[in-house]
Amino acid sequence: MSNAFLQISNAEKISREAIPHLSFDQFQSQALDMVTNGGKIVHYFAYPDKESLKLLAVLRTDKLFVAGCDVPDVYPSLTKTCEPFHLFEREIAEQFGIRPQGHPWLKMVRYHPNYTEGAADVFGNDYSQDIPGNYPYYQVAGEEIHEVAVGPVHAGVIEPGHFRFNCIGERVLHLEIQLGYQHRGIEKQLLAVPAKRLPIIGENIAGDTTIGHSLCMAQNLEALTGVQTDQGARVIRTIALELERLANHIGDLGALSGDVAFLPPANYFGRIRGDFLNLSLLICGNRFGKGLVRPGGVRFSLSDDIRKVLNERLAELRPEVTHVLELLFNAVTVRARFEGCGAVSHEDADHLGLVGPAGRASGMAYDVRRCFPTEHYPYMGIPENKKATGDVYARARVRYDEILQSLQIVESLAAIPVETRCVSEGMTYDLPASSFSVALNEAWRGEVSHAVLTDENGKILRYKIKDPSFHNWNGLAMSLRDTGISDFPLNNKSFNLSYCGFDL
């Protein structure tokens, strides 16, 4: 049977009429066939279209594909056959009150009323009550079983989330992660705000992934409006995305150092992370890159004076970074704690759809920069960086490799004079009617993607956001299976997932 899904490109405008509208049975059959044979889910969501609800899926192999269908009266769960659909179907149930019949783990994803007036809440919640509502935590029976509850208020200054461990002695049998404490309704906000506010909301989806989310939003709006960016803007955007990767990977290695009580690299990396954040500050006036990326290009150029300072600081930082990396990875005591801790097998990572360093540590080579490149990445050779062991050491080692690679990318691009025509803040965008675009980028945690649908009047009908943490939180839960509960902090740092990017 030939596949009826339409092949598309990254950040490409498509007429909604061109998207194949299949019967549900054909949609289900072909989506399952693609995903069970190695494909992955980029998006799977519902959206309102006049008086009806529709489903739309964006899937990837070595290419991108899209198709949709009407929501049937009875919606048989795809998760029963194919695990990667599980969280997407839960989200659809929460957002639009559509119950996937036979879903094996049907629980809230966040905690909010559904978007459809009059539709019954699938979970029977009273949303005037505090989170978590009717959340059925998984339980393990047995006289020696005990539960350990952690959060949502944590001992450190971190975001809120609840972790519930089912243990026998010190051994973790199952970890359940329940989120939603930071749900801000971002996807609904984007339907209601003036166009000039879109980039400001987009860059605040997850503060540590400002550039990743800003790029997806800008590329979709550029695709829909037909705006072309110049080469200089694409170079500056690439530099900004790699600086974001550098700062966060270095911060993660510092946190891992602290968790194994090896304090010299923890302190060094903490300071060096600040140095890379300050390079973003040098370029655009904000340490997290806010205000830099806008539809049509960038708001700040890279003058020769700024390039000179950037290159001088990079030359100072390279030997420091290299020295501290060697200090950490050559320590036998560090290797003893990292190796074999919290391993996620390639098979489990594949079923869960892990992305980014978490996926590459478990042997999944996928990297958007190589597979669906945008900006300046088509001209760059991005290596695979995959590892075999899937443990804390592998997740740390992927960061080690990517730090050196990102450093080389920024050095090579900063060495070349860059000219760009800066765009202004507060631009308005006249979006085309009945159109669609999806953009993917490799943020530092992995694949980040935004999808946009417009209605017949050129208004945003549906804006869908997927942070890489949407895929990866279940990887953290899996890494704790059959390990000591004292290994949780180390495993948690090795994933370093986003609460606000997941919660939206």
PDB file of C-alpha atoms in Angstrom, residues 192-401:
ATOM      1  CA  ALA A 192      -5.374  35.877  21.009  1.00  0.00           C
ATOM      2  CA  VAL A 193      -2.436  38.304  21.005  1.00  0.00           C
ATOM      3  CA  PRO A 194      -1.509  40.860  18.318  1.00  0.00           C
ATOM      4  CA  ALA A 195       1.016  39.578  15.773  1.00  0.00           C
ATOM      5  CA  LYS A 196       3.798  41.784  17.147  1.00  0.00           C
ATOM      6  CA  ARG A 197       3.544  39.933  20.484  1.00  0.00           C
ATOM      7  CA  LEU A 198       4.113  36.477  18.985  1.00  0.00           C
ATOM      8  CA  PRO A 199       7.956  36.519  19.060  1.00  0.00           C
ATOM      9  CA  ILE A 200       7.999  37.838  22.634  1.00  0.00           C
ATOM     10  CA  ILE A 201       5.807  34.981  23.862  1.00  0.00           C
ATOM     11  CA  GLY A 202       7.748  32.499  21.713  1.00  0.00           C
ATOM     12  CA  GLU A 203      11.113  33.334  23.230  1.00  0.00           C
ATOM     13  CA  ASN A 204       9.672  32.932  26.745  1.00  0.00           C
ATOM     14  CA  ILE A 205       8.291  29.403  26.305  1.00  0.00           C
ATOM     15  CA  ALA A 206      11.435  28.095  28.020  1.00  0.00           C
ATOM     16  CA  GLY A 207      14.028  30.663  29.022  1.00  0.00           C
ATOM     17  CA  ASP A 208      17.017  28.346  28.616  1.00  0.00           C
ATOM     18  CA  THR A 209      15.855  27.509  25.062  1.00  0.00           C
ATOM     19  CA  THR A 210      15.125  31.077  23.967  1.00  0.00           C
ATOM     20  CA  ILE A 211      16.934  30.761  20.630  1.00  0.00           C
ATOM     21  CA  GLY A 212      15.579  27.282  19.852  1.00  0.00           C
ATOM     22  CA  HIS A 213      11.935  28.306  20.293  1.00  0.00           C
ATOM     23  CA  SER A 214      12.454  31.751  18.708  1.00  0.00           C
ATOM     24  CA  LEU A 215      13.928  30.148  15.592  1.00  0.00           C
ATOM     25  CA  CYS A 216      10.964  27.805  15.151  1.00  0.00           C
ATOM     26  CA  MET A 217       8.488  30.653  15.456  1.00  0.00           C
ATOM     27  CA  ALA A 218      10.437  32.965  13.158  1.00  0.00           C
ATOM     28  CA  GLN A 219      10.956  30.284  10.492  1.00  0.00           C
ATOM     29  CA  ASN A 220       7.245  29.420  10.425  1.00  0.00           C
ATOM     30  CA  LEU A 221       6.194  33.060  10.114  1.00  0.00           C
ATOM     31  CA  GLU A 222       8.826  33.600   7.413  1.00  0.00           C
ATOM     32  CA  ALA A 223       7.607  30.547   5.508  1.00  0.00           C
ATOM     33  CA  LEU A 224       3.977  31.628   5.722  1.00  0.00           C
ATOM     34  CA  THR A 225       4.632  35.226   4.655  1.00  0.00           C
ATOM     35  CA  GLY A 226       7.297  34.447   2.040  1.00  0.00           C
ATOM     36  CA  VAL A 227       9.960  36.531   3.796  1.00  0.00           C
ATOM     37  CA  GLN A 228      13.571  35.582   2.995  1.00  0.00           C
ATOM     38  CA  THR A 229      16.366  36.104   5.510  1.00  0.00           C
ATOM     39  CA  ASP A 230      19.812  37.189   4.348  1.00  0.00           C
ATOM     40  CA  GLN A 231      22.979  35.153   4.780  1.00  0.00           C
ATOM     41  CA  GLY A 232      24.270  37.348   7.589  1.00  0.00           C
ATOM     42  CA  ALA A 233      21.134  36.793   9.666  1.00  0.00           C
ATOM     43  CA  ARG A 234      21.386  33.043   9.161  1.00  0.00           C
ATOM     44  CA  VAL A 235      24.995  33.076  10.367  1.00  0.00           C
ATOM     45  CA  ILE A 236      24.145  35.137  13.473  1.00  0.00           C
ATOM     46  CA  ARG A 237      21.208  32.848  14.292  1.00  0.00           C
ATOM     47  CA  THR A 238      23.476  29.806  14.009  1.00  0.00           C
ATOM     48  CA  ILE A 239      26.061  31.396  16.307  1.00  0.00           C
ATOM     49  CA  ALA A 240      23.317  32.217  18.831  1.00  0.00           C
ATOM     50  CA  LEU A 241      21.930  28.662  18.813  1.00  0.00           C
ATOM     51  CA  GLU A 242      25.403  27.188  19.356  1.00  0.00           C
ATOM     52  CA  LEU A 243      26.178  29.646  22.176  1.00  0.00           C
ATOM     53  CA  GLU A 244      22.942  28.522  23.825  1.00  0.00           C
ATOM     54  CA  ARG A 245      24.073  24.897  23.433  1.00  0.00           C
ATOM     55  CA  LEU A 246      27.508  25.688  24.871  1.00  0.00           C
ATOM     56  CA  ALA A 247      26.198  27.505  27.946  1.00  0.00           C
ATOM     57  CA  ASN A 248      23.708  24.774  28.807  1.00  0.00           C
ATOM     58  CA  HIS A 249      25.939  21.767  28.116  1.00  0.00           C
ATOM     59  CA  ILE A 250      28.718  23.324  30.196  1.00  0.00           C
ATOM     60  CA  GLY A 251      26.248  24.092  32.989  1.00  0.00           C
ATOM     61  CA  ASP A 252      25.028  20.476  32.917  1.00  0.00           C
ATOM     62  CA  LEU A 253      28.539  19.064  33.224  1.00  0.00           C
ATOM     63  CA  GLY A 254      29.126  21.392  36.170  1.00  0.00           C
ATOM     64  CA  ALA A 255      25.943  20.107  37.841  1.00  0.00           C
ATOM     65  CA  LEU A 256      26.986  16.488  37.236  1.00  0.00           C
ATOM     66  CA  SER A 257      30.379  17.275  38.776  1.00  0.00           C
ATOM     67  CA  GLY A 258      28.667  18.636  41.872  1.00  0.00           C
ATOM     68  CA  ASP A 259      26.453  15.566  42.190  1.00  0.00           C
ATOM     69  CA  VAL A 260      29.489  13.280  42.408  1.00  0.00           C
ATOM     70  CA  ALA A 261      31.201  15.689  44.826  1.00  0.00           C
ATOM     71  CA  PHE A 262      33.992  16.636  42.425  1.00  0.00           C
ATOM     72  CA  LEU A 263      33.952  20.340  43.169  1.00  0.00           C
ATOM     73  CA  PRO A 264      36.780  21.835  41.053  1.00  0.00           C
ATOM     74  CA  PRO A 265      35.016  21.235  37.676  1.00  0.00           C
ATOM     75  CA  ALA A 266      31.666  22.158  39.245  1.00  0.00           C
ATOM     76  CA  ASN A 267      33.037  25.580  40.146  1.00  0.00           C
ATOM     77  CA  TYR A 268      35.014  26.048  36.927  1.00  0.00           C
ATOM     78  CA  PHE A 269      32.089  25.087  34.717  1.00  0.00           C
ATOM     79  CA  GLY A 270      29.750  27.366  36.644  1.00  0.00           C
ATOM     80  CA  ARG A 271      31.978  30.313  35.876  1.00  0.00           C
ATOM     81  CA  ILE A 272      32.616  29.286  32.249  1.00  0.00           C
ATOM     82  CA  ARG A 273      28.856  28.914  31.664  1.00  0.00           C
ATOM     83  CA  GLY A 274      28.556  32.554  32.679  1.00  0.00           C
ATOM     84  CA  ASP A 275      31.265  33.477  30.188  1.00  0.00           C
ATOM     85  CA  PHE A 276      29.292  31.934  27.323  1.00  0.00           C
ATOM     86  CA  LEU A 277      26.076  33.578  28.478  1.00  0.00           C
ATOM     87  CA  ASN A 278      27.972  36.846  28.389  1.00  0.00           C
ATOM     88  CA  LEU A 279      28.854  36.230  24.738  1.00  0.00           C
ATOM     89  CA  SER A 280      25.113  36.219  23.979  1.00  0.00           C
ATOM     90  CA  LEU A 281      24.910  39.416  26.013  1.00  0.00           C
ATOM     91  CA  LEU A 282      27.677  40.882  23.853  1.00  0.00           C
ATOM     92  CA  ILE A 283      25.754  40.151  20.653  1.00  0.00           C
ATOM     93  CA  CYS A 284      22.244  41.251  21.606  1.00  0.00           C
ATOM     94  CA  GLY A 285      22.251  42.735  25.115  1.00  0.00           C
ATOM     95  CA  ASN A 286      20.640  39.732  26.803  1.00  0.00           C
ATOM     96  CA  ARG A 287      22.407  36.718  28.335  1.00  0.00           C
ATOM     97  CA  PHE A 288      19.703  34.321  27.124  1.00  0.00           C
ATOM     98  CA  GLY A 289      19.473  35.785  23.628  1.00  0.00           C
ATOM     99  CA  LYS A 290      16.067  37.391  24.117  1.00  0.00           C
ATOM    100  CA  GLY A 291      15.288  40.070  21.579  1.00  0.00           C
ATOM    101  CA  LEU A 292      17.722  38.723  18.976  1.00  0.00           C
ATOM    102  CA  VAL A 293      15.708  36.470  16.638  1.00  0.00           C
ATOM    103  CA  ARG A 294      12.702  37.961  14.901  1.00  0.00           C
ATOM    104  CA  PRO A 295      10.789  37.004  11.743  1.00  0.00           C
ATOM    105  CA  GLY A 296      12.795  38.306   8.805  1.00  0.00           C
ATOM    106  CA  GLY A 297      16.209  38.061  10.443  1.00  0.00           C
ATOM    107  CA  VAL A 298      17.834  39.415  13.599  1.00  0.00           C
ATOM    108  CA  ARG A 299      17.607  42.683  15.505  1.00  0.00           C
ATOM    109  CA  PHE A 300      21.352  43.064  16.065  1.00  0.00           C
ATOM    110  CA  SER A 301      24.221  42.849  13.619  1.00  0.00           C
ATOM    111  CA  LEU A 302      27.680  41.427  14.254  1.00  0.00           C
ATOM    112  CA  SER A 303      29.943  44.426  13.735  1.00  0.00           C
ATOM    113  CA  ASP A 304      33.700  44.066  13.295  1.00  0.00           C
ATOM    114  CA  ASP A 305      34.236  45.464  16.805  1.00  0.00           C
ATOM    115  CA  ILE A 306      31.886  42.875  18.343  1.00  0.00           C
ATOM    116  CA  ARG A 307      33.468  40.104  16.273  1.00  0.00           C
ATOM    117  CA  LYS A 308      36.900  41.149  17.516  1.00  0.00           C
ATOM    118  CA  VAL A 309      35.810  40.913  21.171  1.00  0.00           C
ATOM    119  CA  LEU A 310      33.937  37.659  20.478  1.00  0.00           C
ATOM    120  CA  ASN A 311      37.016  36.063  18.908  1.00  0.00           C
ATOM    121  CA  GLU A 312      39.278  37.255  21.712  1.00  0.00           C
ATOM    122  CA  ARG A 313      37.003  35.763  24.358  1.00  0.00           C
ATOM    123  CA  LEU A 314      36.631  32.500  22.455  1.00  0.00           C
ATOM    124  CA  ALA A 315      40.427  32.240  22.216  1.00  0.00           C
ATOM    125  CA  GLU A 316      40.652  32.662  25.989  1.00  0.00           C
ATOM    126  CA  LEU A 317      37.854  30.188  26.718  1.00  0.00           C
ATOM    127  CA  ARG A 318      38.929  27.298  24.484  1.00  0.00           C
ATOM    128  CA  PRO A 319      41.961  26.180  26.572  1.00  0.00           C
ATOM    129  CA  GLU A 320      39.975  26.633  29.788  1.00  0.00           C
ATOM    130  CA  VAL A 321      37.079  24.538  28.483  1.00  0.00           C
ATOM    131  CA  THR A 322      39.422  21.816  27.207  1.00  0.00           C
ATOM    132  CA  HIS A 323      41.334  21.695  30.499  1.00  0.00           C
ATOM    133  CA  VAL A 324      38.216  21.368  32.677  1.00  0.00           C
ATOM    134  CA  LEU A 325      36.695  18.743  30.377  1.00  0.00           C
ATOM    135  CA  GLU A 326      39.852  16.657  30.735  1.00  0.00           C
ATOM    136  CA  LEU A 327      39.877  17.230  34.488  1.00  0.00           C
ATOM    137  CA  LEU A 328      36.345  15.826  34.747  1.00  0.00           C
ATOM    138  CA  PHE A 329      36.524  12.943  32.306  1.00  0.00           C
ATOM    139  CA  ASN A 330      39.985  11.719  33.307  1.00  0.00           C
ATOM    140  CA  ALA A 331      39.010  11.316  36.972  1.00  0.00           C
ATOM    141  CA  VAL A 332      38.637   7.620  37.762  1.00  0.00           C
ATOM    142  CA  THR A 333      36.225   8.358  40.625  1.00  0.00           C
ATOM    143  CA  VAL A 334      33.930  10.273  38.234  1.00  0.00           C
ATOM    144  CA  ARG A 335      33.984   7.466  35.674  1.00  0.00           C
ATOM    145  CA  ALA A 336      33.132   4.974  38.418  1.00  0.00           C
ATOM    146  CA  ARG A 337      29.966   6.921  39.289  1.00  0.00           C
ATOM    147  CA  PHE A 338      28.942   7.783  35.716  1.00  0.00           C
ATOM    148  CA  GLU A 339      29.457   4.421  34.031  1.00  0.00           C
ATOM    149  CA  GLY A 340      26.551   1.981  34.238  1.00  0.00           C
ATOM    150  CA  CYS A 341      24.365   4.449  36.131  1.00  0.00           C
ATOM    151  CA  GLY A 342      20.828   4.994  34.844  1.00  0.00           C
ATOM    152  CA  ALA A 343      21.183   3.179  31.537  1.00  0.00           C
ATOM    153  CA  VAL A 344      18.371   3.472  28.973  1.00  0.00           C
ATOM    154  CA  SER A 345      18.640   0.810  26.276  1.00  0.00           C
ATOM    155  CA  HIS A 346      18.495   1.641  22.586  1.00  0.00           C
ATOM    156  CA  GLU A 347      15.224  -0.294  22.329  1.00  0.00           C
ATOM    157  CA  ASP A 348      13.590   1.673  25.147  1.00  0.00           C
ATOM    158  CA  ALA A 349      14.919   4.979  23.813  1.00  0.00           C
ATOM    159  CA  ASP A 350      13.494   4.113  20.389  1.00  0.00           C
ATOM    160  CA  HIS A 351      10.056   3.227  21.819  1.00  0.00           C
ATOM    161  CA  LEU A 352       9.993   6.397  23.911  1.00  0.00           C
ATOM    162  CA  GLY A 353      11.173   8.545  20.990  1.00  0.00           C
ATOM    163  CA  LEU A 354      14.036  10.167  22.931  1.00  0.00           C
ATOM    164  CA  VAL A 355      15.699  13.101  21.185  1.00  0.00           C
ATOM    165  CA  GLY A 356      18.834  15.197  21.557  1.00  0.00           C
ATOM    166  CA  PRO A 357      21.750  14.154  23.791  1.00  0.00           C
ATOM    167  CA  ALA A 358      19.438  11.775  25.692  1.00  0.00           C
ATOM    168  CA  GLY A 359      18.620   9.941  22.467  1.00  0.00           C
ATOM    169  CA  ARG A 360      22.144  10.030  21.061  1.00  0.00           C
ATOM    170  CA  ALA A 361      23.510   8.597  24.327  1.00  0.00           C
ATOM    171  CA  SER A 362      21.310   5.540  23.693  1.00  0.00           C
ATOM    172  CA  GLY A 363      22.491   5.035  20.118  1.00  0.00           C
ATOM    173  CA  MET A 364      19.965   7.202  18.234  1.00  0.00           C
ATOM    174  CA  ALA A 365      21.973   9.361  15.855  1.00  0.00           C
ATOM    175  CA  TYR A 366      19.163  11.806  14.948  1.00  0.00           C
ATOM    176  CA  ASP A 367      20.142  15.489  14.954  1.00  0.00           C
ATOM    177  CA  VAL A 368      17.920  18.080  13.243  1.00  0.00           C
ATOM    178  CA  ARG A 369      21.022  20.076  12.242  1.00  0.00           C
ATOM    179  CA  ARG A 370      22.110  17.149  10.075  1.00  0.00           C
ATOM    180  CA  CYS A 371      18.781  15.591   9.058  1.00  0.00           C
ATOM    181  CA  PHE A 372      16.609  18.682   8.390  1.00  0.00           C
ATOM    182  CA  PRO A 373      19.098  21.567   8.397  1.00  0.00           C
ATOM    183  CA  THR A 374      18.086  25.235   8.392  1.00  0.00           C
ATOM    184  CA  GLU A 375      19.967  28.538   8.798  1.00  0.00           C
ATOM    185  CA  HIS A 376      23.705  27.971   8.114  1.00  0.00           C
ATOM    186  CA  TYR A 377      23.662  24.247   8.967  1.00  0.00           C
ATOM    187  CA  PRO A 378      23.310  22.990   5.353  1.00  0.00           C
ATOM    188  CA  TYR A 379      26.933  24.129   4.873  1.00  0.00           C
ATOM    189  CA  MET A 380      28.260  22.413   7.977  1.00  0.00           C
ATOM    190  CA  GLY A 381      29.144  18.801   8.664  1.00  0.00           C
ATOM    191  CA  ILE A 382      27.427  17.778  11.897  1.00  0.00           C
ATOM    192  CA  PRO A 383      28.700  14.390  13.163  1.00  0.00           C
ATOM    193  CA  GLU A 384      26.420  11.725  14.620  1.00  0.00           C
ATOM    194  CA  ASN A 385      27.741  11.797  18.213  1.00  0.00           C
ATOM    195  CA  LYS A 386      25.810   8.652  19.148  1.00  0.00           C
ATOM    196  CA  LYS A 387      26.980   6.415  21.994  1.00  0.00           C
ATOM    197  CA  ALA A 388      26.175   2.805  22.839  1.00  0.00           C
ATOM    198  CA  THR A 389      25.717   2.550  26.601  1.00  0.00           C
ATOM    199  CA  GLY A 390      22.819   4.946  27.330  1.00  0.00           C
ATOM    200  CA  ASP A 391      24.079   5.670  30.855  1.00  0.00           C
ATOM    201  CA  VAL A 392      25.039   8.859  32.696  1.00  0.00           C
ATOM    202  CA  TYR A 393      28.528   8.605  31.226  1.00  0.00           C
ATOM    203  CA  ALA A 394      27.155   8.435  27.672  1.00  0.00           C
ATOM    204  CA  ARG A 395      24.866  11.426  28.260  1.00  0.00           C
ATOM    205  CA  ALA A 396      27.800  13.383  29.691  1.00  0.00           C
ATOM    206  CA  ARG A 397      30.115  12.286  26.872  1.00  0.00           C
ATOM    207  CA  VAL A 398      27.666  13.477  24.209  1.00  0.00           C
ATOM    208  CA  ARG A 399      27.831  16.901  25.863  1.00  0.00           C
ATOM    209  CA  TYR A 400      31.648  16.711  25.927  1.00  0.00           C
ATOM    210  CA  ASP A 401      31.714  16.082  22.165  1.00  0.00           C
TER     211      ASP A 401
END
